[in-house]
Structures are given as C-alpha cells and as structure tokens.
mmCIF file of C-alpha atoms in Angstrom:
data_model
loop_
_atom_site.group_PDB
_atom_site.id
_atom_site.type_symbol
_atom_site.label_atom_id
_atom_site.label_comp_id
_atom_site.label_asym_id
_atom_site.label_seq_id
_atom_site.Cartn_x
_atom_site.Cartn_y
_atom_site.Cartn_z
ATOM 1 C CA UNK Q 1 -43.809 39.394 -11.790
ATOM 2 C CA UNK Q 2 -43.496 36.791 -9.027
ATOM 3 C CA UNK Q 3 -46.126 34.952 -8.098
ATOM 4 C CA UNK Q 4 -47.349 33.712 -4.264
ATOM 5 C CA UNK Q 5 -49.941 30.618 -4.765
ATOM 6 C CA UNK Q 6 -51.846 29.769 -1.788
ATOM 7 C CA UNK Q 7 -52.681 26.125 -2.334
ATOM 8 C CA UNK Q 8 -54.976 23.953 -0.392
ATOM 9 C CA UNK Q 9 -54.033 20.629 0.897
ATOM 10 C CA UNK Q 10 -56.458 17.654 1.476
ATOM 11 C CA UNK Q 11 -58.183 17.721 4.795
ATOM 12 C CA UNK Q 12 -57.719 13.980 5.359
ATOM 13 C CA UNK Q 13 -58.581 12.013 2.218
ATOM 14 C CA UNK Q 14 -55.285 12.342 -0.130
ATOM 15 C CA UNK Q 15 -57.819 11.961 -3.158
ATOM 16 C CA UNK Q 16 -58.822 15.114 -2.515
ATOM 17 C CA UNK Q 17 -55.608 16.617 -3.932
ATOM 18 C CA UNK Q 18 -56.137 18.533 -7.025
ATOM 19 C CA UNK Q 19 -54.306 17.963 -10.630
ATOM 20 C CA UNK Q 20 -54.041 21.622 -10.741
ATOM 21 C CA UNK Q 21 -52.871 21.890 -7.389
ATOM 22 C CA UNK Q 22 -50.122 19.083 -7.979
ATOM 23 C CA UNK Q 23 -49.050 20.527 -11.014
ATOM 24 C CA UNK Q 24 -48.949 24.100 -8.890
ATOM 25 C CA UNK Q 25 -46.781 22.284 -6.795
ATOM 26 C CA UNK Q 26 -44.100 20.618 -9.204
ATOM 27 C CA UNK Q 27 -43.684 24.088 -10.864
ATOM 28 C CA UNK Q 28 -42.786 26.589 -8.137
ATOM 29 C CA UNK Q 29 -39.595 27.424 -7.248
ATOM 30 C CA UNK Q 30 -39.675 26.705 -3.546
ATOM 31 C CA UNK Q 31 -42.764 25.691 -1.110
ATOM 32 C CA UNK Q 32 -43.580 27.212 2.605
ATOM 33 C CA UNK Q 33 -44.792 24.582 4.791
ATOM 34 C CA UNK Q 34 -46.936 25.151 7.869
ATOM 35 C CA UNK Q 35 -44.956 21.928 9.086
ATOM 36 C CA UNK Q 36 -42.152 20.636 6.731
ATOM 37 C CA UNK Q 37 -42.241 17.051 7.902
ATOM 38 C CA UNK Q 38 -46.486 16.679 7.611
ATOM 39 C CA UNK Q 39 -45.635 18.192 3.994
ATOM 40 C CA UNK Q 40 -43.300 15.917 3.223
ATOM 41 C CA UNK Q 41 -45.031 13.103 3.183
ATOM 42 C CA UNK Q 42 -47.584 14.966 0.964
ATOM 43 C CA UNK Q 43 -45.077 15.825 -1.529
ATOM 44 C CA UNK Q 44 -43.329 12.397 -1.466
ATOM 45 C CA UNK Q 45 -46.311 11.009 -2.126
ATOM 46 C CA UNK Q 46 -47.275 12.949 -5.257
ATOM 47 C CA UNK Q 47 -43.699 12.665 -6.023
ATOM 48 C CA UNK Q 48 -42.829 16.506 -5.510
ATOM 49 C CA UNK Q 49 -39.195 17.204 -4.976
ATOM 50 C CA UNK Q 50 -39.123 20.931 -4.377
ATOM 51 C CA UNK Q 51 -37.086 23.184 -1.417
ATOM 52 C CA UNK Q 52 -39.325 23.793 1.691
ATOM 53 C CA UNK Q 53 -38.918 25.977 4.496
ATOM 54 C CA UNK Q 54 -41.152 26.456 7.484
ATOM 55 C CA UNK Q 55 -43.875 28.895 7.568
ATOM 56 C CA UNK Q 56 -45.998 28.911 10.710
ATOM 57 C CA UNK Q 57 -48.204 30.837 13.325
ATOM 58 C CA UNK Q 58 -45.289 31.064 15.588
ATOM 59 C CA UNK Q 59 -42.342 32.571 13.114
ATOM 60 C CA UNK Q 60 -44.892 33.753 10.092
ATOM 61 C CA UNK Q 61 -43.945 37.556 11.074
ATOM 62 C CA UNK Q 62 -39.909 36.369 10.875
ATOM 63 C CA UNK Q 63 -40.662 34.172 7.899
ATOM 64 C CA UNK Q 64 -42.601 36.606 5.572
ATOM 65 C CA UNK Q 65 -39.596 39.051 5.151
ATOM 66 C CA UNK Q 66 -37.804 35.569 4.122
ATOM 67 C CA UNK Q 67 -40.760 35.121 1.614
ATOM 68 C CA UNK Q 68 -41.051 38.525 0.376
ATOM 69 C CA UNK Q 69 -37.266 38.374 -0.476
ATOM 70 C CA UNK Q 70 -37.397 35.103 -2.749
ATOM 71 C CA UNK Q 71 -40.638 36.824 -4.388
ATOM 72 C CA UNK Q 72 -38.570 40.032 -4.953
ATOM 73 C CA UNK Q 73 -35.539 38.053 -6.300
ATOM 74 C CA UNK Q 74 -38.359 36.759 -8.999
ATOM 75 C CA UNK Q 75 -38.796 32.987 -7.572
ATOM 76 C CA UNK Q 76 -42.436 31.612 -7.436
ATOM 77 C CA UNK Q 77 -43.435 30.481 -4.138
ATOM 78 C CA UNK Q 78 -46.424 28.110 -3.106
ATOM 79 C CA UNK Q 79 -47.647 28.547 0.511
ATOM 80 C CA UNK Q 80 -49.480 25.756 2.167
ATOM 81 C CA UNK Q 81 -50.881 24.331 5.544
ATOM 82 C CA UNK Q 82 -50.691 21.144 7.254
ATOM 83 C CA UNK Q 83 -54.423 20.890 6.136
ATOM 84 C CA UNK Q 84 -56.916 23.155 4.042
ATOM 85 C CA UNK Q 85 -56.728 26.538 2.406
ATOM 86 C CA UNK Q 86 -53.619 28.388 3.845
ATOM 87 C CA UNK Q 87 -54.545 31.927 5.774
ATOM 88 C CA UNK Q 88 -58.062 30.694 6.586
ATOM 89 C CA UNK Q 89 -57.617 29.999 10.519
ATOM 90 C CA UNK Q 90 -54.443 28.712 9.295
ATOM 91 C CA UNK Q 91 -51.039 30.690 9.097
ATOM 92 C CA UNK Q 92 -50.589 32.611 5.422
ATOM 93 C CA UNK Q 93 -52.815 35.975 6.490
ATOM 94 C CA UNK Q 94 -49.681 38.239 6.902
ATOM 95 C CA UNK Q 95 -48.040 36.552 3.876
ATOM 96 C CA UNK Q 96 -50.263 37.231 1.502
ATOM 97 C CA UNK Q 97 -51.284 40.785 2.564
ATOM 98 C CA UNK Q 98 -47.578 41.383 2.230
ATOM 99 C CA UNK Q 99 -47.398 39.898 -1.400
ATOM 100 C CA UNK Q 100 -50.155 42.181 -2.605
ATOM 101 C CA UNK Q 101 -48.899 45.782 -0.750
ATOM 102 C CA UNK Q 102 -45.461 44.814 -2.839
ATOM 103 C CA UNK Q 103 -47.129 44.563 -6.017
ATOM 104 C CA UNK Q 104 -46.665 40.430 -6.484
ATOM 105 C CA UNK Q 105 -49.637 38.357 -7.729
ATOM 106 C CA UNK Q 106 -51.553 35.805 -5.468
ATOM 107 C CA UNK Q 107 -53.484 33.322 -7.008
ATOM 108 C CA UNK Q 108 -55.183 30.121 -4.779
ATOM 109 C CA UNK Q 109 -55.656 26.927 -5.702
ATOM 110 C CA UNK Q 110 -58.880 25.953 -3.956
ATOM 111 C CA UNK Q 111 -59.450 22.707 -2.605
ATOM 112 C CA UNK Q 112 -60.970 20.847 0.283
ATOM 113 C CA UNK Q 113 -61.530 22.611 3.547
ATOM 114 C CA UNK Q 114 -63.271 21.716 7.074
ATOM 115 C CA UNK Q 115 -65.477 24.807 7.395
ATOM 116 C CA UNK Q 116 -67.147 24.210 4.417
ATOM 117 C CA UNK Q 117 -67.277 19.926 4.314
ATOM 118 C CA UNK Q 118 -69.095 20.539 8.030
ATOM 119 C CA UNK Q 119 -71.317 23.095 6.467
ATOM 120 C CA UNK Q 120 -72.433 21.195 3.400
ATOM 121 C CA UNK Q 121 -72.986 17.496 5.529
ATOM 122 C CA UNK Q 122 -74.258 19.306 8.831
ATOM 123 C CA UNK Q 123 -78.058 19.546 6.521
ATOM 124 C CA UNK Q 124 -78.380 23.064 8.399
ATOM 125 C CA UNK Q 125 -78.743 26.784 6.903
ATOM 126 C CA UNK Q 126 -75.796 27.528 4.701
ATOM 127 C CA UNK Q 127 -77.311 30.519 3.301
ATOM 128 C CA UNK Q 128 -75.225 33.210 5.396
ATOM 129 C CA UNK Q 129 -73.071 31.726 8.286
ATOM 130 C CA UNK Q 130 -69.996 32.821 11.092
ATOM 131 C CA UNK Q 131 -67.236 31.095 10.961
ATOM 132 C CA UNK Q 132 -65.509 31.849 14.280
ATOM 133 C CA UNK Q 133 -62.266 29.504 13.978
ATOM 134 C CA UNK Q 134 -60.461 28.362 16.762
ATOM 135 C CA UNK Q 135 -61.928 30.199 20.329
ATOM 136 C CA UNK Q 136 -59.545 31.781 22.269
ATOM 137 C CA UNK Q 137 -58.204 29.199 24.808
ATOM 138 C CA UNK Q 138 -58.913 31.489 28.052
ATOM 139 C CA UNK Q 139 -59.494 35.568 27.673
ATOM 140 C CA UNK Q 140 -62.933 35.615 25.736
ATOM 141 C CA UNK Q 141 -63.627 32.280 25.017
ATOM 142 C CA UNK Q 142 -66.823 32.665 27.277
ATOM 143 C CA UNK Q 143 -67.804 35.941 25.635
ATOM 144 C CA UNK Q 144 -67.509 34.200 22.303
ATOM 145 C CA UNK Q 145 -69.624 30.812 22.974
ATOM 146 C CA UNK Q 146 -72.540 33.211 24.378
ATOM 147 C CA UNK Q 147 -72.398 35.449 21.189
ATOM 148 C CA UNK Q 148 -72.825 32.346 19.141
ATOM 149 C CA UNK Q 149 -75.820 30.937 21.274
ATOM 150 C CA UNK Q 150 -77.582 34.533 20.313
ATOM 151 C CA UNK Q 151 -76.899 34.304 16.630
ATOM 152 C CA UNK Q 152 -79.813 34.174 14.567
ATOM 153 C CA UNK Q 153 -77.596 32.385 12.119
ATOM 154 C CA UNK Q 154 -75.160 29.544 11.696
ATOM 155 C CA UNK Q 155 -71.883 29.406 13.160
ATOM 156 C CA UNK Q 156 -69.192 27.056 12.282
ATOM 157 C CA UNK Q 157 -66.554 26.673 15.340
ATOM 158 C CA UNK Q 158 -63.122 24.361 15.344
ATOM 159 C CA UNK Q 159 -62.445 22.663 18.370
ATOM 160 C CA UNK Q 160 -59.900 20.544 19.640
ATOM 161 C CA UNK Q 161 -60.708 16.876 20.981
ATOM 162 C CA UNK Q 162 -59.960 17.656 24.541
ATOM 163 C CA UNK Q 163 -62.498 20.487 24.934
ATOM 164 C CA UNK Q 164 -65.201 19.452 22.799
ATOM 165 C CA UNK Q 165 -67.083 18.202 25.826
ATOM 166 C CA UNK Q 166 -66.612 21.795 27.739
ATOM 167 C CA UNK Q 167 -67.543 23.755 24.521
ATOM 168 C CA UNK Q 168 -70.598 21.784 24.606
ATOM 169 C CA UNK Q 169 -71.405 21.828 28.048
ATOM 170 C CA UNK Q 170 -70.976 26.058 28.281
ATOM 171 C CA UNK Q 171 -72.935 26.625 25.282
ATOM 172 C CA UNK Q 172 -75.474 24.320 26.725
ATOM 173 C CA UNK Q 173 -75.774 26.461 29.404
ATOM 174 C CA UNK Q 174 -76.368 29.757 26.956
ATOM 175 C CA UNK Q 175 -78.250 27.688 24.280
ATOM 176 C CA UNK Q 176 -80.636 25.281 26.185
ATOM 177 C CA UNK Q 177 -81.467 21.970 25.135
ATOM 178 C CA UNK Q 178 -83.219 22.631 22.023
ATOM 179 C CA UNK Q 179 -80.449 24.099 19.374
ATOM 180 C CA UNK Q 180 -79.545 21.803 15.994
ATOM 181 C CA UNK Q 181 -75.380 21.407 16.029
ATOM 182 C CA UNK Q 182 -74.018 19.059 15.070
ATOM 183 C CA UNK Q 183 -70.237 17.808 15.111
ATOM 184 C CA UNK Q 184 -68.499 17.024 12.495
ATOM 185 C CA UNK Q 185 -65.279 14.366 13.381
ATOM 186 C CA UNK Q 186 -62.258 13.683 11.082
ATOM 187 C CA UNK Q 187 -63.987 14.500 8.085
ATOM 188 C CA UNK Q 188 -62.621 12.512 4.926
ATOM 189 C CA UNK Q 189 -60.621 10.488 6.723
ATOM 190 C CA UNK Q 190 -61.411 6.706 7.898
ATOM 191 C CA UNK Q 191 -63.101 7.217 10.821
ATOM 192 C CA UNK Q 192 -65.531 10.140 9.619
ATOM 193 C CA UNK Q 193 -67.793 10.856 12.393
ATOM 194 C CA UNK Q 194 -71.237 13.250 11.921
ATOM 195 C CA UNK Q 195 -73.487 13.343 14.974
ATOM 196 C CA UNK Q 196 -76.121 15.837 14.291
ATOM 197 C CA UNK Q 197 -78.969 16.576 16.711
ATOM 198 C CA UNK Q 198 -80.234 18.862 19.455
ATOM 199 C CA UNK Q 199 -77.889 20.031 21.894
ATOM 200 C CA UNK Q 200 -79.093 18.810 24.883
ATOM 201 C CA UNK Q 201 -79.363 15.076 23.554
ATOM 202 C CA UNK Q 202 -75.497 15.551 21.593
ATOM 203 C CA UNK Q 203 -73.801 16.676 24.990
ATOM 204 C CA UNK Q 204 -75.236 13.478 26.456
ATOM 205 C CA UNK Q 205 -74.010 11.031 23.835
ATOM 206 C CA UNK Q 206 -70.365 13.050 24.014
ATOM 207 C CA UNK Q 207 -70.523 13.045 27.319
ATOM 208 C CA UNK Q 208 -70.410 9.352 28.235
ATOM 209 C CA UNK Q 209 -67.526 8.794 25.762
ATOM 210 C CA UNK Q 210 -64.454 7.320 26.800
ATOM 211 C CA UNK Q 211 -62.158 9.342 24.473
ATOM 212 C CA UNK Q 212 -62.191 11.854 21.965
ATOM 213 C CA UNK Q 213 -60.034 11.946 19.430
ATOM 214 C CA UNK Q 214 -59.363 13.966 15.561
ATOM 215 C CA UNK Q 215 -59.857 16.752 13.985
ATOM 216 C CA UNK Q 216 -63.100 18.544 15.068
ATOM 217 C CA UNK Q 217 -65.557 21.182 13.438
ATOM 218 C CA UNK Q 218 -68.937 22.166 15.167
ATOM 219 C CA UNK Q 219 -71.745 23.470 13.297
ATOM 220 C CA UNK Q 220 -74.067 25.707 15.261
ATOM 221 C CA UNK Q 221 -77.463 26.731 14.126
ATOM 222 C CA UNK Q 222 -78.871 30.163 14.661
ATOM 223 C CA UNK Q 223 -80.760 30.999 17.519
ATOM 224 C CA UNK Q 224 -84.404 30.636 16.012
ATOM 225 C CA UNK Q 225 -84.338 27.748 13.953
ATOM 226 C CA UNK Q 226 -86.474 24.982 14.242
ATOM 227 C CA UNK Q 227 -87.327 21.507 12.744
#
C-alpha cells in the first residue's frame, strides 16, 4: 500500500525541522511542494535530493489526479507547504481526502505551526478556540470579523501585513476598546514580534507604524473575558 505523508515544515526557525520529518523526507519516492523553489532551499539544506513537483491552491484540483496516479503506481509521496502542516489553511485538503476514498494510507509528521505558536505565547484561553484562517479578501470578510467580536471564545485569525491595520480597525468597531488580542509577528524567525494588549490601545501602537511587514497571526479573545 502506498503511502501519502503530510509533513510539516518549520514556520521560520529551520531548527524546528524534525529528525523524523527529515528522515520522512530522504525516503519517499517523490515530494509535492506548495512552491518548489521555497522547498528547495529546505531540502538543499538538509541535504534532500528527491523529485518535486508543484502542488498548490491554484492547480491542487489538476495536481491531485497527478498524485493519486504515482500513489496508485505504488510510489510514496510526501506533501508539504511553504510553511506549517500541509491542508491546514494551506493547500493538501483535496489531496488527502482523495488518498483515503482510494484506500492509500496518510500518515503526518507533525511539526511547528502558526495557529498553535500564537495560541500557546498569546497567554489567553486555549481551552476551546476558532481558528478562522485567512478571511475572505472582499465577500464576507465583514460578516466574519463581527462573528468573531461575538465569540465567547478565542479565535485565532491569519492576516497579511498590508491589512493588519484594517482588520484591527473593523473589529474595533464591533469589539470596542476593551478585548485582549494580541498579534503575533514572524514567529520563530529573527524579528519575532508579540504585542499583546487591549484592542483599543494595540490599534493605536499599529497604527502609527511606518510599515508592516511578515508573517502575521492574530489571537482574539472571546467576547467576555476579562483580566
């Protein structure tokens, strides 16, 4: 039986790479990249010399009859993202519900990933959270940012640099001044950045920046906690 590993890649901090997930790696027949040249310099540096292929959002529904075909032919592939565990808010969703319907095993090798690291350093409830992802860029996004301000529990949000300041400022306006979120910037990387505090003092700070810039994940606590 062929198997599909889903294998997550470091977030920022190459030391985060796994032995198990290296030695995943170096054993597979071939390896789908969300991007084939951020991968490469993954694999170069942990000295993996393996055949890659692209696998991302906008050809995964092309690319998984591709995959299902080396699985069927017996060849074990390893899936990954640019960053993270693949299929969580990351291409690899369609993939792997493919691999089980046709009878192949999945197995993941876990490793570092944003939604959690912002959970764990944002010190607010863990105990039962949203994770909402990426918002949609236009239809819904609203809808979405005023759902989270009326959640009675955490939500974790990904955001992009350039609209960190809007997100903030719209569920401001749904949230008040008084909610606990705090964002978490470039986590594991050199310039980690974790400003936690109540909204209406965080928008400020963002606010008067001059630029933005990394990869961004916003932890937003529920609607009636307090400190």
């Amino acid at each position: 039986m062929a198997t599909l590993y889903l294998v997550a890649t470091p977030i920022g901090n190459l030391s985060d790479f796994s032995t198990r997930a290296v030695e995943t790696l170096q054993s597979v027949d071939q390896i789908a990249c969300e991007d084939t040249r951020t991968s490469g310099v993954l694999l170069q540096h942990f000295q993996i010399d393996k055949p890659t292929f692209s696998f991302h959002q906008h050809n995964e529904h092309q690319k998984v009859k591709h995959l299902m075909n080396l699985l069927g032919s017996g060849l074990n592939i390893a899936l990954i993202s640019d960053a993270g565990m693949p299929a969580i808010s990351d291409p690899g969703f369609l993939a792997t519900r493919e691999a089980h319907q046709n009878g192949h095993q999945v197995i993941a090798i876990p490793g570092p990933d944003a939604v959690s690291t912002a959970l764990a350093v944002s010190g607010l409830p863990s105990d039962r959270f949203i994770f909402e992802g990426f918002l949609p860029p236009k239809k819904g996004r609203q809808t979405r940012i005023q759902e989270i301000a009326e959640s009675e529990i955490t939500s974790v949000v990904y955001e992009s640099p350039h609209k960190l300041v809007r997100f903030l400022e719209k569920l401001h306006e749904y949230a008040g001044n008084d909610r606990w979120v705090c964002v978490a910037r470039e986590l594991t990387k050199k310039f980690e950045e974790t400003d936690r505090a109540q909204l209406g003092d965080l928008l400020s700070r963002w606010k008067e920046k001059s630029s933005i810039k990394g990869e961004i994940a916003i932890v937003i606590a529920g609607k009636s906690y307090s400190e």
